Amino acid sequence: MEKDDVMWIETNLKISFYQPDKLERGAWFVNSLYPGTNREFVELWELDEDIPESGYEDFTRINGYPVEILLTIEKQNPDEPDDIIVFAEDFGWMYDTEEELMELITIKHINNIIQNYGGKVFLLIDESYYNDEEEIVPERESNLIILTYPFEEEYEEEFED
């Protein structure tokens, strides 16, 4: 990817629950697998059929409410809430820095980010806005943002400290 005036910044992928009026195919839910053990991890899954209104209450009692994903940047002060940079509807592309390929983001990518990178993911932004006004303006392709997995050397340094 050859673009001038762009840079990658580290962001946090967060999960937020919401309560819709109805449960439709394509909604994402979260499972906590092996809770309370050293193998515990979170996995998102996608609803493959609409849930009738009559089954809404039973379904949410068993599976919880759906989730949406968003990207945030942590504030310097841990008492302040993170800044939300991007909401789920803007997620679009996953860029492979080694292969120099982009593919549409799937739930598989999101699970990989959560499970293997602790929710850390890099967002491609317009460097000129960031440097001049400290404003984060995501770079877009077909009106969707571009993400990549953490760069190996940065990820390894974090866990060596």
mmCIF file of C-alpha atoms in Angstrom:
data_model
loop_
_atom_site.group_PDB
_atom_site.id
_atom_site.type_symbol
_atom_site.label_atom_id
_atom_site.label_comp_id
_atom_site.label_asym_id
_atom_site.label_seq_id
_atom_site.Cartn_x
_atom_site.Cartn_y
_atom_site.Cartn_z
ATOM 1 C CA MET A 1 0.000 0.000 0.000
ATOM 2 C CA GLU A 2 1.703 3.149 -1.184
ATOM 3 C CA LYS A 3 0.069 6.267 0.224
ATOM 4 C CA ASP A 4 1.687 9.475 1.343
ATOM 5 C CA ASP A 5 0.828 11.181 4.615
ATOM 6 C CA VAL A 6 -0.584 8.114 6.328
ATOM 7 C CA MET A 7 0.497 6.293 9.468
ATOM 8 C CA TRP A 8 -0.605 3.402 11.664
ATOM 9 C CA ILE A 9 -1.739 4.102 15.226
ATOM 10 C CA GLU A 10 -2.474 1.580 17.951
ATOM 11 C CA THR A 11 -6.105 1.343 19.013
ATOM 12 C CA ASN A 12 -8.165 -0.924 21.245
ATOM 13 C CA LEU A 13 -10.967 -3.061 19.937
ATOM 14 C CA LYS A 14 -13.822 -2.948 22.447
ATOM 15 C CA ILE A 15 -17.074 -4.854 22.702
ATOM 16 C CA SER A 16 -20.256 -3.063 23.706
ATOM 17 C CA PHE A 17 -23.579 -4.768 24.467
ATOM 18 C CA TYR A 18 -26.806 -3.275 23.133
ATOM 19 C CA GLN A 19 -30.486 -4.146 23.440
ATOM 20 C CA PRO A 20 -32.251 -4.155 20.060
ATOM 21 C CA ASP A 21 -36.007 -4.330 19.548
ATOM 22 C CA LYS A 22 -35.603 -7.605 17.671
ATOM 23 C CA LEU A 23 -32.854 -10.153 17.045
ATOM 24 C CA GLU A 24 -31.931 -10.444 13.383
ATOM 25 C CA ARG A 25 -29.644 -12.680 11.432
ATOM 26 C CA GLY A 26 -26.094 -11.312 11.383
ATOM 27 C CA ALA A 27 -26.120 -9.954 14.954
ATOM 28 C CA TRP A 28 -22.942 -10.749 16.900
ATOM 29 C CA PHE A 29 -22.864 -12.317 20.349
ATOM 30 C CA VAL A 30 -20.059 -13.138 22.766
ATOM 31 C CA ASN A 31 -19.219 -16.423 24.478
ATOM 32 C CA SER A 32 -16.840 -16.675 27.399
ATOM 33 C CA LEU A 33 -15.289 -20.114 27.078
ATOM 34 C CA TYR A 34 -13.737 -21.995 29.990
ATOM 35 C CA PRO A 35 -14.516 -19.217 32.522
ATOM 36 C CA GLY A 36 -12.496 -19.259 35.720
ATOM 37 C CA THR A 37 -9.689 -21.358 34.245
ATOM 38 C CA ASN A 38 -6.300 -20.489 32.796
ATOM 39 C CA ARG A 39 -7.754 -21.393 29.364
ATOM 40 C CA GLU A 40 -10.531 -18.776 29.535
ATOM 41 C CA PHE A 41 -11.081 -16.766 26.380
ATOM 42 C CA VAL A 42 -13.765 -14.787 24.601
ATOM 43 C CA GLU A 43 -15.177 -15.678 21.218
ATOM 44 C CA LEU A 44 -17.691 -13.799 19.092
ATOM 45 C CA TRP A 45 -20.287 -15.670 17.060
ATOM 46 C CA GLU A 46 -22.859 -14.595 14.500
ATOM 47 C CA LEU A 47 -26.588 -15.261 14.647
ATOM 48 C CA ASP A 48 -27.528 -17.312 11.578
ATOM 49 C CA GLU A 49 -31.306 -16.781 11.678
ATOM 50 C CA ASP A 50 -33.852 -14.233 12.868
ATOM 51 C CA ILE A 51 -35.282 -14.932 16.314
ATOM 52 C CA PRO A 52 -39.070 -14.526 16.493
ATOM 53 C CA GLU A 53 -40.338 -11.895 18.898
ATOM 54 C CA SER A 54 -41.866 -14.663 21.037
ATOM 55 C CA GLY A 55 -38.399 -16.208 21.525
ATOM 56 C CA TYR A 56 -36.535 -12.959 22.249
ATOM 57 C CA GLU A 57 -36.623 -13.192 26.045
ATOM 58 C CA ASP A 58 -35.598 -16.869 26.229
ATOM 59 C CA PHE A 59 -32.813 -16.377 23.689
ATOM 60 C CA THR A 60 -31.287 -13.365 25.484
ATOM 61 C CA ARG A 61 -31.552 -15.083 28.875
ATOM 62 C CA ILE A 62 -29.389 -17.938 27.525
ATOM 63 C CA ASN A 63 -27.098 -16.041 25.113
ATOM 64 C CA GLY A 64 -27.098 -12.474 26.400
ATOM 65 C CA TYR A 65 -27.632 -9.402 24.270
ATOM 66 C CA PRO A 66 -25.850 -8.774 20.981
ATOM 67 C CA VAL A 67 -22.603 -6.848 20.854
ATOM 68 C CA GLU A 68 -21.124 -4.243 18.582
ATOM 69 C CA ILE A 69 -17.448 -3.559 18.155
ATOM 70 C CA LEU A 70 -15.705 -0.212 18.198
ATOM 71 C CA LEU A 71 -12.201 1.180 18.256
ATOM 72 C CA THR A 72 -10.952 3.391 21.064
ATOM 73 C CA ILE A 73 -7.829 5.255 22.052
ATOM 74 C CA GLU A 74 -6.868 5.286 25.723
ATOM 75 C CA LYS A 75 -6.593 8.622 27.488
ATOM 76 C CA GLN A 76 -3.488 9.559 29.466
ATOM 77 C CA ASN A 77 -5.629 9.756 32.603
ATOM 78 C CA PRO A 78 -6.970 6.260 33.415
ATOM 79 C CA ASP A 79 -9.970 7.827 35.192
ATOM 80 C CA GLU A 80 -11.207 9.313 31.908
ATOM 81 C CA PRO A 81 -13.167 7.186 29.429
ATOM 82 C CA ASP A 82 -11.429 6.145 26.214
ATOM 83 C CA ASP A 83 -12.081 8.180 23.063
ATOM 84 C CA ILE A 84 -14.229 6.276 20.583
ATOM 85 C CA ILE A 85 -12.628 6.568 17.155
ATOM 86 C CA VAL A 86 -14.644 4.204 14.942
ATOM 87 C CA PHE A 87 -17.957 2.364 15.247
ATOM 88 C CA ALA A 88 -18.718 -1.075 13.795
ATOM 89 C CA GLU A 89 -20.470 0.160 10.653
ATOM 90 C CA ASP A 90 -17.194 1.735 9.472
ATOM 91 C CA PHE A 91 -15.109 -1.440 9.825
ATOM 92 C CA GLY A 92 -14.052 -2.648 6.426
ATOM 93 C CA TRP A 93 -10.579 -3.815 5.529
ATOM 94 C CA MET A 94 -7.869 -5.918 7.148
ATOM 95 C CA TYR A 95 -4.454 -5.173 5.672
ATOM 96 C CA ASP A 96 -1.751 -7.839 5.679
ATOM 97 C CA THR A 97 1.553 -5.957 5.877
ATOM 98 C CA GLU A 98 3.604 -8.975 4.786
ATOM 99 C CA GLU A 99 1.474 -9.929 1.782
ATOM 100 C CA GLU A 100 0.391 -6.343 1.033
ATOM 101 C CA LEU A 101 -3.173 -7.545 0.581
ATOM 102 C CA MET A 102 -6.464 -6.254 1.884
ATOM 103 C CA GLU A 103 -9.540 -8.318 2.592
ATOM 104 C CA LEU A 104 -12.899 -7.511 4.113
ATOM 105 C CA ILE A 105 -12.928 -7.845 7.902
ATOM 106 C CA THR A 106 -14.788 -10.874 9.192
ATOM 107 C CA ILE A 107 -15.731 -12.161 12.620
ATOM 108 C CA LYS A 108 -12.693 -14.460 12.302
ATOM 109 C CA HIS A 109 -10.389 -11.399 12.159
ATOM 110 C CA ILE A 110 -12.122 -9.848 15.168
ATOM 111 C CA ASN A 111 -11.766 -13.054 17.201
ATOM 112 C CA ASN A 112 -8.075 -13.218 16.241
ATOM 113 C CA ILE A 113 -7.547 -9.623 17.441
ATOM 114 C CA ILE A 114 -9.287 -10.334 20.755
ATOM 115 C CA GLN A 115 -7.744 -13.736 21.443
ATOM 116 C CA ASN A 116 -4.200 -13.282 20.152
ATOM 117 C CA TYR A 117 -3.511 -9.559 20.484
ATOM 118 C CA GLY A 118 -5.494 -8.620 23.584
ATOM 119 C CA GLY A 119 -7.768 -6.369 21.524
ATOM 120 C CA LYS A 120 -4.878 -4.292 20.143
ATOM 121 C CA VAL A 121 -5.166 -3.410 16.465
ATOM 122 C CA PHE A 122 -3.608 -0.713 14.278
ATOM 123 C CA LEU A 123 -5.710 1.830 12.370
ATOM 124 C CA LEU A 124 -4.487 3.632 9.253
ATOM 125 C CA ILE A 125 -4.950 7.391 9.651
ATOM 126 C CA ASP A 126 -4.207 10.604 7.803
ATOM 127 C CA GLU A 127 -0.905 11.746 9.291
ATOM 128 C CA SER A 128 -1.309 15.410 8.318
ATOM 129 C CA TYR A 129 -4.382 15.896 10.528
ATOM 130 C CA TYR A 130 -2.789 13.992 13.384
ATOM 131 C CA ASN A 131 0.416 16.027 13.313
ATOM 132 C CA ASP A 132 -1.214 19.428 12.795
ATOM 133 C CA GLU A 133 -4.298 19.215 14.971
ATOM 134 C CA GLU A 134 -3.894 15.944 16.896
ATOM 135 C CA GLU A 135 -7.141 14.849 15.273
ATOM 136 C CA ILE A 136 -7.567 11.225 14.278
ATOM 137 C CA VAL A 137 -8.974 10.933 10.763
ATOM 138 C CA PRO A 138 -9.083 7.323 9.554
ATOM 139 C CA GLU A 139 -7.892 6.642 6.031
ATOM 140 C CA ARG A 140 -10.646 4.943 4.029
ATOM 141 C CA GLU A 141 -10.996 2.628 1.075
ATOM 142 C CA SER A 142 -14.507 2.421 -0.416
ATOM 143 C CA ASN A 143 -15.631 4.497 2.606
ATOM 144 C CA LEU A 144 -14.440 1.828 5.098
ATOM 145 C CA ILE A 145 -11.501 1.972 7.509
ATOM 146 C CA ILE A 146 -8.302 -0.058 7.181
ATOM 147 C CA LEU A 147 -6.850 -2.086 10.062
ATOM 148 C CA THR A 148 -3.854 -4.331 10.518
ATOM 149 C CA TYR A 149 -2.671 -6.690 13.223
ATOM 150 C CA PRO A 150 -0.044 -5.322 15.625
ATOM 151 C CA PHE A 151 3.425 -5.311 14.165
ATOM 152 C CA GLU A 152 5.305 -8.316 15.556
ATOM 153 C CA GLU A 153 8.222 -6.352 17.038
ATOM 154 C CA GLU A 154 5.897 -3.993 18.943
ATOM 155 C CA TYR A 155 3.706 -6.854 20.150
ATOM 156 C CA GLU A 156 6.712 -8.884 21.326
ATOM 157 C CA GLU A 157 8.238 -5.884 23.176
ATOM 158 C CA GLU A 158 4.991 -5.356 25.096
ATOM 159 C CA PHE A 159 5.073 -8.899 26.465
ATOM 160 C CA GLU A 160 8.798 -8.849 27.222
ATOM 161 C CA ASP A 161 8.438 -5.883 29.616
#
